[in-house]
PDB file of C-alpha atoms in Angstrom:
ATOM      1  CA  MET I   1       0.000   0.000   0.000  1.00 44.00           C
ATOM      2  CA  LYS I   2       1.298   3.445  -0.873  1.00 43.00           C
ATOM      3  CA  SER I   3       2.032   5.842   1.938  1.00 45.00           C
ATOM      4  CA  LEU I   4      -0.079   8.926   2.459  1.00 41.00           C
ATOM      5  CA  GLY I   5       2.916  11.088   1.501  1.00 46.00           C
ATOM      6  CA  THR I   6       3.276   9.320  -1.849  1.00 41.00           C
ATOM      7  CA  LEU I   7      -0.432   9.722  -2.601  1.00 36.00           C
ATOM      8  CA  LEU I   8      -0.339  13.413  -1.707  1.00 39.00           C
ATOM      9  CA  ALA I   9       2.721  13.888  -3.922  1.00 43.00           C
ATOM     10  CA  LEU I  10       0.963  12.194  -6.837  1.00 41.00           C
ATOM     11  CA  PHE I  11      -2.143  14.297  -6.270  1.00 39.00           C
ATOM     12  CA  GLY I  12       0.020  17.435  -6.213  1.00 42.00           C
ATOM     13  CA  LEU I  13       1.503  16.501  -9.595  1.00 37.00           C
ATOM     14  CA  SER I  14      -1.970  16.352 -11.091  1.00 36.00           C
ATOM     15  CA  LEU I  15      -2.544  19.941  -9.942  1.00 38.00           C
ATOM     16  CA  ALA I  16       0.685  21.234 -11.488  1.00 41.00           C
ATOM     17  CA  PRO I  17       0.196  23.841 -14.222  1.00 45.00           C
ATOM     18  CA  SER I  18      -0.072  22.516 -17.729  1.00 44.00           C
ATOM     19  CA  PRO I  19       2.735  23.228 -20.245  1.00 47.00           C
ATOM     20  CA  ALA I  20       0.513  25.821 -21.940  1.00 44.00           C
ATOM     21  CA  ALA I  21       0.215  27.782 -18.722  1.00 43.00           C
ATOM     22  CA  ALA I  22       3.996  27.715 -18.370  1.00 55.00           C
ATOM     23  CA  GLN I  23       4.518  29.258 -21.822  1.00 66.00           C
ATOM     24  CA  ALA I  24       5.251  32.935 -22.220  1.00 82.00           C
ATOM     25  CA  LEU I  25       2.190  34.908 -23.205  1.00 95.00           C
ATOM     26  CA  ALA I  26       2.153  37.165 -26.272  1.00 96.00           C
ATOM     27  CA  ASP I  27       1.315  40.194 -24.143  1.00 94.00           C
ATOM     28  CA  GLN I  28       4.505  39.604 -22.133  1.00 95.00           C
ATOM     29  CA  MET I  29       6.676  39.704 -25.288  1.00 97.00           C
ATOM     30  CA  THR I  30       7.733  42.448 -27.656  1.00 98.00           C
ATOM     31  CA  CYS I  31       6.366  42.198 -31.186  1.00 98.00           C
ATOM     32  CA  ASP I  32       9.713  40.909 -32.485  1.00 98.00           C
ATOM     33  CA  GLN I  33       9.818  38.255 -29.751  1.00 97.00           C
ATOM     34  CA  ALA I  34       6.242  37.148 -30.532  1.00 97.00           C
ATOM     35  CA  ILE I  35       7.045  36.849 -34.264  1.00 97.00           C
ATOM     36  CA  ALA I  36      10.155  34.777 -33.493  1.00 97.00           C
ATOM     37  CA  TYR I  37       8.262  32.601 -30.991  1.00 97.00           C
ATOM     38  CA  TYR I  38       5.486  31.841 -33.504  1.00 97.00           C
ATOM     39  CA  GLU I  39       8.079  31.160 -36.203  1.00 96.00           C
ATOM     40  CA  LYS I  40       9.906  28.658 -33.997  1.00 96.00           C
ATOM     41  CA  HIS I  41       6.970  26.923 -32.273  1.00 96.00           C
ATOM     42  CA  GLY I  42       4.028  27.321 -34.693  1.00 95.00           C
ATOM     43  CA  VAL I  43       1.882  28.389 -31.745  1.00 96.00           C
ATOM     44  CA  ILE I  44       1.558  31.408 -29.491  1.00 97.00           C
ATOM     45  CA  TYR I  45      -0.367  31.805 -26.256  1.00 97.00           C
ATOM     46  CA  VAL I  46      -2.734  34.650 -25.408  1.00 96.00           C
ATOM     47  CA  LEU I  47      -4.608  35.364 -22.216  1.00 92.00           C
ATOM     48  CA  ALA I  48      -8.361  34.784 -22.446  1.00 92.00           C
ATOM     49  CA  ASN I  49     -10.744  36.317 -19.919  1.00 90.00           C
ATOM     50  CA  GLY I  50      -7.728  37.518 -17.977  1.00 86.00           C
ATOM     51  CA  LYS I  51      -7.149  33.978 -16.663  1.00 89.00           C
ATOM     52  CA  PHE I  52      -6.538  31.265 -19.237  1.00 92.00           C
ATOM     53  CA  ALA I  53      -3.547  30.748 -21.539  1.00 94.00           C
ATOM     54  CA  VAL I  54      -5.040  29.821 -24.913  1.00 95.00           C
ATOM     55  CA  PRO I  55      -2.834  28.425 -27.699  1.00 96.00           C
ATOM     56  CA  LEU I  56      -3.273  29.967 -31.151  1.00 95.00           C
ATOM     57  CA  ARG I  57      -2.235  28.164 -34.324  1.00 95.00           C
ATOM     58  CA  VAL I  58      -3.317  30.320 -37.240  1.00 92.00           C
ATOM     59  CA  GLY I  59      -1.944  30.353 -40.784  1.00 91.00           C
ATOM     60  CA  VAL I  60       1.744  30.462 -41.574  1.00 94.00           C
ATOM     61  CA  PRO I  61       4.391  32.583 -39.846  1.00 96.00           C
ATOM     62  CA  VAL I  62       4.662  36.056 -41.347  1.00 94.00           C
ATOM     63  CA  SER I  63       8.139  35.205 -42.702  1.00 94.00           C
ATOM     64  CA  GLN I  64       6.510  32.546 -44.913  1.00 93.00           C
ATOM     65  CA  ALA I  65       3.707  34.773 -46.211  1.00 89.00           C
ATOM     66  CA  GLY I  66       5.119  34.631 -49.745  1.00 87.00           C
ATOM     67  CA  THR I  67       4.562  30.866 -49.866  1.00 86.00           C
ATOM     68  CA  LEU I  68       0.868  31.087 -48.968  1.00 87.00           C
ATOM     69  CA  GLN I  69      -1.443  30.137 -51.855  1.00 85.00           C
ATOM     70  CA  CYS I  70      -4.859  31.688 -51.303  1.00 87.00           C
ATOM     71  CA  HIS I  71      -5.989  32.419 -54.866  1.00 81.00           C
ATOM     72  CA  ASP I  72      -6.946  28.768 -55.449  1.00 79.00           C
ATOM     73  CA  ARG I  73      -9.321  29.079 -52.479  1.00 77.00           C
ATOM     74  CA  GLY I  74     -10.830  32.268 -53.811  1.00 79.00           C
ATOM     75  CA  THR I  75      -9.523  34.349 -50.929  1.00 85.00           C
ATOM     76  CA  THR I  76      -6.760  36.840 -50.297  1.00 86.00           C
ATOM     77  CA  PRO I  77      -4.108  36.551 -47.590  1.00 88.00           C
ATOM     78  CA  ARG I  78      -4.932  38.394 -44.385  1.00 93.00           C
ATOM     79  CA  PRO I  79      -2.748  39.147 -41.369  1.00 95.00           C
ATOM     80  CA  TYR I  80      -3.328  37.649 -37.941  1.00 95.00           C
ATOM     81  CA  THR I  81      -2.382  39.959 -35.096  1.00 96.00           C
ATOM     82  CA  VAL I  82      -1.867  39.643 -31.352  1.00 96.00           C
ATOM     83  CA  SER I  83      -1.359  42.250 -28.683  1.00 95.00           C
ATOM     84  CA  THR I  84       2.180  42.486 -27.323  1.00 97.00           C
ATOM     85  CA  LYS I  85       3.769  44.645 -24.646  1.00 96.00           C
ATOM     86  CA  ASP I  86       5.005  47.178 -27.202  1.00 97.00           C
ATOM     87  CA  THR I  87       2.075  47.245 -29.647  1.00 96.00           C
ATOM     88  CA  TRP I  88      -1.557  46.203 -29.681  1.00 93.00           C
ATOM     89  CA  ARG I  89      -1.455  44.898 -33.285  1.00 96.00           C
ATOM     90  CA  CYS I  90       1.555  42.708 -33.987  1.00 98.00           C
ATOM     91  CA  THR I  91       1.260  40.594 -37.139  1.00 97.00           C
ATOM     92  CA  ILE I  92       2.628  37.124 -36.352  1.00 97.00           C
ATOM     93  CA  ALA I  93       0.982  35.100 -39.110  1.00 97.00           C
ATOM     94  CA  VAL I  94      -0.873  35.240 -42.409  1.00 96.00           C
ATOM     95  CA  SER I  95      -3.848  33.071 -43.316  1.00 93.00           C
ATOM     96  CA  CYS I  96      -6.271  32.628 -46.207  1.00 90.00           C
TER      97      CYS I  96
END
């Protein structure tokens, strides 16, 4: 039988923050940092309702905008922006 200490330790691990919560939020980065983060990870986290870290995976990184083919879908490329600590509209990605 497991000791009470072991059970409490295991329970504590289940309450540990998820990896998403441990990620840096876009609003804690500069625009350049947010662009680089999205480029490297393909995801960026924003704060929703002032409480929850929500992962965003939208389009292609802005550095790859030239490779995006939207005309065959009948749409035009449009920027995707997030708020960062130095600007409220930082374009990190482009989508169709």
